[in-house]
Coordinates of C-alpha atoms and ligand atoms in Angstrom, one line a residue:
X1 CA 23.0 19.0 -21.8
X2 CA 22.4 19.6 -17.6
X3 CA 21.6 16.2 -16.1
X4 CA 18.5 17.1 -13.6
X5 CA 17.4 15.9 -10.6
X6 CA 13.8 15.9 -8.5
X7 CA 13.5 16.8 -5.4
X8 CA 10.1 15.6 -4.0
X9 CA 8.1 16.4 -0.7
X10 CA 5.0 15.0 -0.2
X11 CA 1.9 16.5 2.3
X12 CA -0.7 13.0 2.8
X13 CA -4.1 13.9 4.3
X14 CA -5.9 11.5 6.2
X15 CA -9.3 10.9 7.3
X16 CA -9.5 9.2 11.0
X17 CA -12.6 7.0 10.9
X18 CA -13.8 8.0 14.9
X19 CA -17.2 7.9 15.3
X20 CA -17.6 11.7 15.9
X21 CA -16.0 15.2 14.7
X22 CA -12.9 16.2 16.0
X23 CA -14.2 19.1 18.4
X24 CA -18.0 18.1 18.8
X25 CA -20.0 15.0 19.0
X26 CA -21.7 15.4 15.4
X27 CA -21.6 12.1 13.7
X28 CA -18.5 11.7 10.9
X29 CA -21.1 9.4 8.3
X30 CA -21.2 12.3 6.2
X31 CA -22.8 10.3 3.7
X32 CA -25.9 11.5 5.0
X33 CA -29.1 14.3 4.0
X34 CA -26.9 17.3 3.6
X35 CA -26.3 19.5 6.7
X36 CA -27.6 16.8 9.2
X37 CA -24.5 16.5 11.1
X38 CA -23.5 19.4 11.9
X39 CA -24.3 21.7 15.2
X40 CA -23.0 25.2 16.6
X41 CA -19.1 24.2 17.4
X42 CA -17.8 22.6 14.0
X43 CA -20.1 25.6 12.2
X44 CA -18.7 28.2 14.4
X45 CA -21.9 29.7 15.3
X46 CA -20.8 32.5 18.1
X47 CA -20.0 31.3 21.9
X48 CA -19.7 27.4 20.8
X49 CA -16.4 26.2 21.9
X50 CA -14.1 23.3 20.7
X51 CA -13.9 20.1 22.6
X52 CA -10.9 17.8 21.1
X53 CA -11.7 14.2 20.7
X54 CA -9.6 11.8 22.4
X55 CA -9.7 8.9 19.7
X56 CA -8.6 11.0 17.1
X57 CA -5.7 12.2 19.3
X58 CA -5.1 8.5 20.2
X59 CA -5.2 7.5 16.6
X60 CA -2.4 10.6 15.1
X61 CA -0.3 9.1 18.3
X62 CA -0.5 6.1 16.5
X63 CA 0.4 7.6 13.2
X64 CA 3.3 9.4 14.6
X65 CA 5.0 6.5 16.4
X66 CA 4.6 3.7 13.4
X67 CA 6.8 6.8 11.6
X68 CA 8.8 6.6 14.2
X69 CA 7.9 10.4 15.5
X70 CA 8.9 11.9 18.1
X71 CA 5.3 12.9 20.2
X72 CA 5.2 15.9 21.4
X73 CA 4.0 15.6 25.5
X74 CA 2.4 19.2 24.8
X75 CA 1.1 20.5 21.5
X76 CA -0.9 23.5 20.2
X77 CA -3.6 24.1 18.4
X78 CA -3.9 27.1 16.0
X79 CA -6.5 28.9 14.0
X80 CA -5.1 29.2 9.8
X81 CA -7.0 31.5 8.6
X82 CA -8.3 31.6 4.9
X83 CA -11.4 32.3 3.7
X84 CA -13.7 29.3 1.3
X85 CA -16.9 28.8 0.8
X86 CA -17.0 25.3 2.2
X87 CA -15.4 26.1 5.9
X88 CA -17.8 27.5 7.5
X89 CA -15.4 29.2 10.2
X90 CA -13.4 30.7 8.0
X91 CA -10.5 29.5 9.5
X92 CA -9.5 25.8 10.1
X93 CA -8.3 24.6 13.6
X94 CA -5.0 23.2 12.5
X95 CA -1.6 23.0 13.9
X96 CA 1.8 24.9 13.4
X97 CA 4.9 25.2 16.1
X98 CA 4.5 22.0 18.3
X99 CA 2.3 19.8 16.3
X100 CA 1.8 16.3 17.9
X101 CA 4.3 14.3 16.4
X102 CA 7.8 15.6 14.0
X103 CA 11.0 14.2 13.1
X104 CA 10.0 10.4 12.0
X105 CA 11.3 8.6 8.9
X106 CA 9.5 5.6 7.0
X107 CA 11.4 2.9 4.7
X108 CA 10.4 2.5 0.9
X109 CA 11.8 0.3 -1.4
X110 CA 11.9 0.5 -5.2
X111 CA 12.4 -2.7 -7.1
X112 CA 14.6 -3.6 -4.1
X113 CA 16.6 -0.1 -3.7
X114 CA 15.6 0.8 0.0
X115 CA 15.5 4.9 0.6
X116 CA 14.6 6.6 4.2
X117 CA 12.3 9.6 3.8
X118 CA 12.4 11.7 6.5
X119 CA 8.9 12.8 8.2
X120 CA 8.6 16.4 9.2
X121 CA 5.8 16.5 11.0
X122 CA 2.5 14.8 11.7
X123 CA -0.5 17.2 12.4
X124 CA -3.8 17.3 13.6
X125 CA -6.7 19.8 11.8
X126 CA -10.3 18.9 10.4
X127 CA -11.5 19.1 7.8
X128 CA -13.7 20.9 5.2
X129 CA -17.1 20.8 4.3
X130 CA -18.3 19.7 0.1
X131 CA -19.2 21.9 -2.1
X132 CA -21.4 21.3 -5.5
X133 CA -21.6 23.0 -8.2
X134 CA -24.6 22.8 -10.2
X135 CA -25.1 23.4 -13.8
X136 CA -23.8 22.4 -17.1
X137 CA -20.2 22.3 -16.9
X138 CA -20.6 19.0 -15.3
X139 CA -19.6 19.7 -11.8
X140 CA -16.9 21.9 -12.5
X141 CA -17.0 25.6 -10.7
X142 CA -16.7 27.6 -14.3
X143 CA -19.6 26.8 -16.1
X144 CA -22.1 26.3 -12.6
X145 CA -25.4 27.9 -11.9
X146 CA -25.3 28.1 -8.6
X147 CA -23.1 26.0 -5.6
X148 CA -24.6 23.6 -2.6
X149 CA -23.1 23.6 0.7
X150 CA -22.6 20.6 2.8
X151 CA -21.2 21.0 5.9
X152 CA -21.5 17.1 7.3
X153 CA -17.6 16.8 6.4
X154 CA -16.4 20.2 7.9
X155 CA -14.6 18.9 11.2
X156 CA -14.1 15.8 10.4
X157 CA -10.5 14.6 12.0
X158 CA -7.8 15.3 9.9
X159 CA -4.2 14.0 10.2
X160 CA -1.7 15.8 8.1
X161 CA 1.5 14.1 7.3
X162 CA 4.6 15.4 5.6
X163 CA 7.6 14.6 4.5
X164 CA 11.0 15.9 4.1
X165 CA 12.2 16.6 0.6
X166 CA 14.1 13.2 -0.1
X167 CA 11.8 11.9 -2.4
X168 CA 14.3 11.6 -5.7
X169 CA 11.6 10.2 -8.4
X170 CA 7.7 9.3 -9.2
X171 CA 8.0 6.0 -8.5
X172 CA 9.3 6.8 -4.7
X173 CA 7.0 8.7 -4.2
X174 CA 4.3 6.2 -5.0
X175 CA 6.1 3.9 -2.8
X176 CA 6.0 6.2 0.0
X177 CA 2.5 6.8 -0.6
X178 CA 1.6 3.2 -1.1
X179 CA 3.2 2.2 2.3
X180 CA 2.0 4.8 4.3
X181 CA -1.9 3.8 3.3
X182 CA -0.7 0.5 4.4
X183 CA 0.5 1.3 7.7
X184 CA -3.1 3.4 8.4
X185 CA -4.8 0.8 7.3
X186 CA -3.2 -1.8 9.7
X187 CA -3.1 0.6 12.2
X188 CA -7.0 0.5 11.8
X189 CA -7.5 4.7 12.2
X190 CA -8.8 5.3 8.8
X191 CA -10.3 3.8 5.8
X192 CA -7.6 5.1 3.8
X193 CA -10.1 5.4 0.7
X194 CA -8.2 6.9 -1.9
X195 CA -11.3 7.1 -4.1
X196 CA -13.2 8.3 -1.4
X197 CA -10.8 11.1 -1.0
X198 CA -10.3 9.7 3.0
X199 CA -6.6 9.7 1.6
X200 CA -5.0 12.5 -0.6
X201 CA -1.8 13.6 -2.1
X202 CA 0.0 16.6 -2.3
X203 CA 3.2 17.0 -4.1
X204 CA 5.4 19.6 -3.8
X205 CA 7.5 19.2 -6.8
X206 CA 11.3 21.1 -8.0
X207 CA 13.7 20.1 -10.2
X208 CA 17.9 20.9 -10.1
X209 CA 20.9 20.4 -12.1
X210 CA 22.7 17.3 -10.8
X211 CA 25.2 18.1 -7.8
X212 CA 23.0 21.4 -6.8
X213 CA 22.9 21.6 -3.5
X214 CA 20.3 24.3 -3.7
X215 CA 16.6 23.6 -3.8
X216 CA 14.9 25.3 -7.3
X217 CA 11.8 26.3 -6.8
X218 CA 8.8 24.1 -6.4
X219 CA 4.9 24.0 -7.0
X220 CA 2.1 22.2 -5.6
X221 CA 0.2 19.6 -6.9
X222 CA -3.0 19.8 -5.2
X223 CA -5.7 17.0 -4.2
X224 CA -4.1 13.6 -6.1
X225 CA -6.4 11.0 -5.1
X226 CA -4.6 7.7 -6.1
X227 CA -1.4 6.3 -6.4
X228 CA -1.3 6.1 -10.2
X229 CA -2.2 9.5 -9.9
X230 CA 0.4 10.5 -8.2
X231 CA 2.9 9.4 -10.1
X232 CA 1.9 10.4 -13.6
X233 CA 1.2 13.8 -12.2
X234 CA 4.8 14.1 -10.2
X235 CA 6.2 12.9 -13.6
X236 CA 4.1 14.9 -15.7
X237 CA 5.5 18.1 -13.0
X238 CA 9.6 16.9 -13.6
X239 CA 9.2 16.8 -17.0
X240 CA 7.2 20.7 -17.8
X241 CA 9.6 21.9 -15.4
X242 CA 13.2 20.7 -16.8
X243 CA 11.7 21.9 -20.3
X244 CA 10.5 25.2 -19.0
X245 CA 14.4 25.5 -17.5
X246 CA 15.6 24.4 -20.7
X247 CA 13.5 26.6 -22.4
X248 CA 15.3 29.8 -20.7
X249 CA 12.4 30.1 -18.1
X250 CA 11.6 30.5 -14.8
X251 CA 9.6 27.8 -12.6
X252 CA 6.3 30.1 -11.0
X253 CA 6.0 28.9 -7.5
X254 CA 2.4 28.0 -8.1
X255 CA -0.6 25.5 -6.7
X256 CA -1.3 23.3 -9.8
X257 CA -4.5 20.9 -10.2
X258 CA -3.9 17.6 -11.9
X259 CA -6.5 16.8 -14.8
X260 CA -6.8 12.9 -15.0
X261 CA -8.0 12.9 -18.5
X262 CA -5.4 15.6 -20.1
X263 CA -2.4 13.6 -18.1
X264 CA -1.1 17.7 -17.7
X265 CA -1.1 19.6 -14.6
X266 CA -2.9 23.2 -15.1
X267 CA -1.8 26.4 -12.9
X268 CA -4.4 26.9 -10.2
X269 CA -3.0 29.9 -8.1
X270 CA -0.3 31.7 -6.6
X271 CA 1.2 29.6 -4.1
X272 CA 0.1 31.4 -0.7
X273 CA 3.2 31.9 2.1
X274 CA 2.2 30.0 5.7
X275 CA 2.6 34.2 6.6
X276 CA -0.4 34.7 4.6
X277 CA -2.9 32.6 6.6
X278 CA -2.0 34.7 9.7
X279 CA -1.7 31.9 12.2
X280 CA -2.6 32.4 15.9
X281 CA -3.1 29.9 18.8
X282 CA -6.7 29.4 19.0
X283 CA -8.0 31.1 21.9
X284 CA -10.8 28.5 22.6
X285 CA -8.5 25.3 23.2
X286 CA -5.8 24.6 25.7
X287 CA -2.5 23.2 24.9
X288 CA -3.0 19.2 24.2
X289 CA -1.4 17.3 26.5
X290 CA 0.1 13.4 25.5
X291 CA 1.7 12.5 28.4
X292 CA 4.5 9.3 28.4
X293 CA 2.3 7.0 29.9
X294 CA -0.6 7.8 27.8
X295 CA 1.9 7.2 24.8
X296 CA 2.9 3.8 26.1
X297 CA -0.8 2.6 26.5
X298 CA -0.9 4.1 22.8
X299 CA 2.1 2.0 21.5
X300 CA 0.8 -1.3 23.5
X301 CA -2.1 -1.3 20.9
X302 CA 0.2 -1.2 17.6
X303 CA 0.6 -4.7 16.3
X304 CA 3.1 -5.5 13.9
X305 CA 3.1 -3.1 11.3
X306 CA 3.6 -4.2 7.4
X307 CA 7.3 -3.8 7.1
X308 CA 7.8 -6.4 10.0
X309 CA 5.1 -9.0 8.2
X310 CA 6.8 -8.8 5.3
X311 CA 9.9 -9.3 6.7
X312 CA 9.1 -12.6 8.7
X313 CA 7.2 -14.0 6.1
X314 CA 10.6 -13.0 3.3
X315 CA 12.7 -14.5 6.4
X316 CA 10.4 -18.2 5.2
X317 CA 12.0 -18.1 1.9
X318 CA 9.0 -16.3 0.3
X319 CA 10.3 -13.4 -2.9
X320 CA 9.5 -10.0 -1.4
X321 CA 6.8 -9.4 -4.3
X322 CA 4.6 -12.3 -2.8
X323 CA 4.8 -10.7 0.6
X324 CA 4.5 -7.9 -0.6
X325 CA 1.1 -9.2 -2.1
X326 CA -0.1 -11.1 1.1
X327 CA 0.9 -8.6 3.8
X328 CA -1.6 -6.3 1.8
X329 CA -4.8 -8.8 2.0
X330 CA -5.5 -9.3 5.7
X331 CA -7.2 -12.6 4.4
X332 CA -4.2 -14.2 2.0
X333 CA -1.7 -13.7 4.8
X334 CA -4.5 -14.9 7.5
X335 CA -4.6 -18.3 5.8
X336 CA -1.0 -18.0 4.8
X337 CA 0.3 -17.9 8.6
X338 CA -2.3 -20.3 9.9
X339 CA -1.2 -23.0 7.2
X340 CA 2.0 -23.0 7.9
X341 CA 3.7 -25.5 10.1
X342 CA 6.0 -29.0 10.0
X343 CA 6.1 -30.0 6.2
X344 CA 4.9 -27.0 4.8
X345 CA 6.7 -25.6 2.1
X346 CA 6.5 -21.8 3.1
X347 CA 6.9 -20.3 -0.3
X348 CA 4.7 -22.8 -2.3
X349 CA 2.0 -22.5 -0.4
X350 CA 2.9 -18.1 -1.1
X351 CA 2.8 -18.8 -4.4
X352 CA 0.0 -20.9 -4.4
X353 CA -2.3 -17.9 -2.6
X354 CA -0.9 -14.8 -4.4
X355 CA -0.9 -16.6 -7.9
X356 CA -3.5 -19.2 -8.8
X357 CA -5.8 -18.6 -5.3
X358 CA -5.7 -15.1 -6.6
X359 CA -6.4 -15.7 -10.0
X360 CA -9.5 -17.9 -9.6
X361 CA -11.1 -15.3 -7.4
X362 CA -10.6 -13.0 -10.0
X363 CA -11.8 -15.1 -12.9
X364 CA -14.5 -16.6 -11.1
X365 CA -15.6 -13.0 -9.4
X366 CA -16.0 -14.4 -5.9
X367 CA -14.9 -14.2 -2.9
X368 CA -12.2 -16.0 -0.9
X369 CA -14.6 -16.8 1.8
X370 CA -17.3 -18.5 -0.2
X371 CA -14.6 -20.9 -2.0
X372 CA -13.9 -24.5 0.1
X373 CA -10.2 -23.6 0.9
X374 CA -9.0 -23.3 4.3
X375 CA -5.9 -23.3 5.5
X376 CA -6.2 -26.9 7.0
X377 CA -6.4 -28.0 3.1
X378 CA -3.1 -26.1 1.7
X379 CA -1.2 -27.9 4.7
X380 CA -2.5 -30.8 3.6
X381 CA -1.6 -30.1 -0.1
X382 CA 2.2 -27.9 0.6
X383 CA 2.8 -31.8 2.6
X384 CA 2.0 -33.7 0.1
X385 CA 4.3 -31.7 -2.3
X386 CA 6.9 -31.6 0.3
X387 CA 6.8 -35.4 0.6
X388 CA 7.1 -36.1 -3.0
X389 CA 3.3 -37.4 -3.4
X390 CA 1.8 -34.9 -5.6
X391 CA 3.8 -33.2 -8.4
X392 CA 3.3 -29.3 -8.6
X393 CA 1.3 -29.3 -11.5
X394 CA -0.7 -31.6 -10.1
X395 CA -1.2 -29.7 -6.6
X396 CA -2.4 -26.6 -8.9
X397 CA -5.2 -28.8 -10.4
X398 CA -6.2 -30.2 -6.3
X399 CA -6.1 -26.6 -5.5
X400 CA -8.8 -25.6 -8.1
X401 CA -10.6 -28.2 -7.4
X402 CA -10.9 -27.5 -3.4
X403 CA -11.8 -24.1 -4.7
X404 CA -14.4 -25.1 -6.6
X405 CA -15.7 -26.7 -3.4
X406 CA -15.3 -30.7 -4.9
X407 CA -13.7 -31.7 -1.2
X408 CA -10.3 -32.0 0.7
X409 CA -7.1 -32.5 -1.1
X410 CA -6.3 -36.0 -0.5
X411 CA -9.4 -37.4 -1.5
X412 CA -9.5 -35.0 -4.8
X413 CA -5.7 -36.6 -5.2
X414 CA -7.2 -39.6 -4.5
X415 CA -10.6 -39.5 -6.9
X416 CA -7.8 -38.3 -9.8
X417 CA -5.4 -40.9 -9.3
X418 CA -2.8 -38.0 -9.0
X419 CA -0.9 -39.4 -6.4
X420 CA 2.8 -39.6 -7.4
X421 CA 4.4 -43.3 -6.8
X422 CA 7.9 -42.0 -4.8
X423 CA 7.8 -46.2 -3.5
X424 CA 11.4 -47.0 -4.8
X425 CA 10.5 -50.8 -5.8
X426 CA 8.3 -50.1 -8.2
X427 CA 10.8 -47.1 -9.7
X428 CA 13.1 -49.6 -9.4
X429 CA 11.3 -52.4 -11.5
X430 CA 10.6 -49.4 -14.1
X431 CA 13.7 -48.6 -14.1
X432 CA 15.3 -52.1 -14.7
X433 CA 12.3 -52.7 -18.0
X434 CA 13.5 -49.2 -19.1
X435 CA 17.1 -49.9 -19.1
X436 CA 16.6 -53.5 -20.7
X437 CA 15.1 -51.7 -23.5
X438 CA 17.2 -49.2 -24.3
X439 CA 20.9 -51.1 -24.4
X440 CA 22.4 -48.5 -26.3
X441 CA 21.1 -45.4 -24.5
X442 CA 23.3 -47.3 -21.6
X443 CA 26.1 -47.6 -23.1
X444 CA 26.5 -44.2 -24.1
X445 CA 25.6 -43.2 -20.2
X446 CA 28.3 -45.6 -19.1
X447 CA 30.9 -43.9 -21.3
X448 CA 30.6 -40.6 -20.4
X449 CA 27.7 -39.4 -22.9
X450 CA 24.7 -37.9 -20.5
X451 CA 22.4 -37.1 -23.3
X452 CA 20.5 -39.8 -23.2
X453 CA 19.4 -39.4 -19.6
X454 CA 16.6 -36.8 -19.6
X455 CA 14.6 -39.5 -22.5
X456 CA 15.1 -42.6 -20.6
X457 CA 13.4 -40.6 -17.2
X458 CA 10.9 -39.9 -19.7
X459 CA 10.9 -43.2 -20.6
X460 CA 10.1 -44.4 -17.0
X461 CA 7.7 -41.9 -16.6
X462 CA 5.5 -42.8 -19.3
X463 CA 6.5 -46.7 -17.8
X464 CA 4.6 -45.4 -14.8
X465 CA 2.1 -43.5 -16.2
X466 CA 3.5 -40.3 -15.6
X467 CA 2.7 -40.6 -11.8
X468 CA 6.2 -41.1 -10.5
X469 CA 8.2 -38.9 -8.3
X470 CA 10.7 -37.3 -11.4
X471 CA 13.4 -36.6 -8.5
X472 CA 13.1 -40.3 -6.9
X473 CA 13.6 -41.4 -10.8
X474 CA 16.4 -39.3 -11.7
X475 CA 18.2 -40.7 -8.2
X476 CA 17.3 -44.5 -9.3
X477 CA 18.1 -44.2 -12.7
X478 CA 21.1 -42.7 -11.6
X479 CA 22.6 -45.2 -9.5
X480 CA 21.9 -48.0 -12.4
X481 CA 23.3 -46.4 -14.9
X482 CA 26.8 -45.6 -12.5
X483 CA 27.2 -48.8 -11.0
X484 CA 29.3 -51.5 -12.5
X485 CA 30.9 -48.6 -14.4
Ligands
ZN501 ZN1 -20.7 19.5 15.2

């Protein structure tokens, strides 16, 4: 039996949400009347000539230096020619030598195993227009009538990002994925819609014995447009291939179409060569110029970036899962950061907003904002935990019930006579009735049998009607049942 191993690349296509095309003014909000945003330059019409917008080229700048890219002070732009019914040049302005940023890497981490994929290149292109097909075969281009052009979409900014082929498995490469629509989302140039299709996949997939040094050869899986997609399709992709090599057979270098509903990935076409689209610089634009201090006014903008929230809030004590979890609502770690302070317990109050906070939203179908929590009431509430004067269990109920909008945390405490007694006398006077009663659990304490100890601080707490501090009771009960030993 050959032991295999994947060898993953993976080509990410994103959206920039600028307010116009990327070489005319037409408006991006393509969800318009078809063929209302559109004008001579992004269809081509004869003698119109390409203007680059600055805030897209601002916003791949950005790209390329939170993956760590080298930027390119002068890039070029290039005509890739191809012919499809939904660009109406018939070639897309794209980039090839020189794009604007190469040679960046970006961190992913399965179930704590950290891997560096290397990032090739980030380019600049725009993109296509939407096509329609109508008729019977529910959308699908076989079984249509007839096809509707929209051309509000063609030249829309489009960054293209890809990867070296480090990626080892599926779940990497939803990692990678996963992270880098988190970074463009906190860098703020794109929706990152995945539904939406702002965001898609492709995955160039091969497979080789272990210890190969030599890539086999690899097909492309076209269009993915989530991140559960992604991964059953790149598995789905490992799996056809080891059995055609097992099989005797010979992997097709191919373009493949994943089918959501089959789980399978179908052959689509020959894979074309980058010779085939017969690049050449495009005539009508000038080399793009980035200089350094137009980079550094870039990079002044970036704020922290995921990675580094995560790891200060992990450097609290919080698991990586919750920070994972906060980092990725701008709202949880929002109230997160501003809670915390003297007395807080960092990773309760995680807890508290990534588990039940979540939770209730969830079951109640609401949003955070029109709940009663702040994040002056879970400093309140991680305090009084810290302190010893609400239980946790009893914190969760006060935290629902400042959800639910019934008031601030001490008063709810207060209303539901939750408030743990951590006031050593009266522990102590508990303690002494407890003791008195219980002679012989004593006397098995005192030599050397602890069973007994976990009933008798049950036996104070029911004394004190389960509102005592259990750690103040175990350190009282403690020291009565040592001394005089
Ligand atoms: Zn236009």
């Amino acid at each position: 039996m050959t032991a295999w191993e994947a060898v993953i690349g993976l080509e990410t296509h994103v959206e920039l949400s600028t307010k116009s095309k990327m070489f005319c003014s037409c408006p991006t909000d393509f969800g318009d009347e078809p063929n209302t945003a559109c004008c001579p330059v992004c269809l081509a019409l004869p003698g119109a000539l390409p203007v680059p917008n600055e805030e897209a080229i601002a916003g791949i700048v950005k790209i390329g230096l939170a993956l760590e890219c080298d930027i390119n002070e002068s890039s070029l732009f290039y005509r890739k020619n191809y012919f499809y019914p939904d660009l109406p040049k018939n070639y897309q302005i794209s980039q090839y030598t020189f794009p604007v940023c190469e040679h960046g890497t970006l961190d992913v981490d399965v179930n704590g195993e950290p891997t560096v994929v290397g990032i090739t290149r980030v380019h600049m292109e725009e993109d296509t227009g939407k096509s329609s097909h109508i008729g019977d075969g529910g959308g699908r281009i076989h079984d249509a009538r007839h096809t509707l052009l929209d051309f509000n979409r063609a030249g829309v900014p489009l960054v293209e990002v890809v990867t070296e082929p480090d990626i080892r498995s599926a779940e990497q490469a939803r990692a990678y994925a996963a992270e880098l629509q988190r970074i463009v989302l906190s860098l703020g140039v794109s929706d990152a819609r995945l539904e939406a299709g702002s965001m898609r996949f492709d995955a160039n997939v091969s497979v080789r014995p272990v210890g190969e040094t030599k890539l086999g050869t690899r097909t492309e899986t076209k269009n993915v447009n989530s991140l559960r997609s992604l991964q059953r399709a790149i598995s789905f992709e490992i799996d056809r291939q080891i059995q055609v090599l097992e099989d005797g057979g010979s992997i097709v270098q191919e373009t493949r179409h994943w089918n959501e509903d089959t789980g399978a990935t179908t052959s689509m076409r020959v894979k074309e060569e980058s010779e085939d689209y017969r690049y050449f610089q495009d005539p009508d634009l000038l080399p793009l110029e980035v200089t350094a201090a137009w980079q550094d006014e870039i990079r002044s903008t970036i704020t922290a970036l995921p990675a580094e929230r995560r790891v200060a809030i992990i450097e609290q004590g919080v698991d990586r899962e919750t920070a994972v979890i906060l980092v990725d609502s701008d709202e949880l770690s929002g109230l997160f950061a501003a809670a915390l302070g003297d007395g807080v317990p960092a990773r309760t109050v995680a807890l508290w907003l990534t588990g039940d906070v979540v939770a209730y939203l969830r079951r109640n179908e609401v949003e955070l904002s029109s709940t009663g929590l702040t994040s002056e009431h879970l400093a309140v509430l991680g305090r009084m935990v810290d302190s010893g004067d609400l239980s946790s269990s009893a914190a969760k109920e006060v935290l629902i019930a400042v959800l639910d909008g019934d008031g601030g945390p001490g008063e709810i405490a207060d209303d539901r006579d939750l408030l743990q007694v951590s006031d050593t006398g009266a522990i102590e006077e508990a303690v002494d009735a407890v003791l008195a009663d219980n002679a012989d659990a004593l006397e098995r304490i005192r030599s050397g049998d602890m069973k007994p100890f976990g009933f008798l601080v049950g036996q104070v707490m029911r004394h004190m009607g389960g509102k005592a501090d259990p750690s103040v009771v175990r350190s009282v009960l403690e020291e009565k049942t040592t001394d005089s030993r």
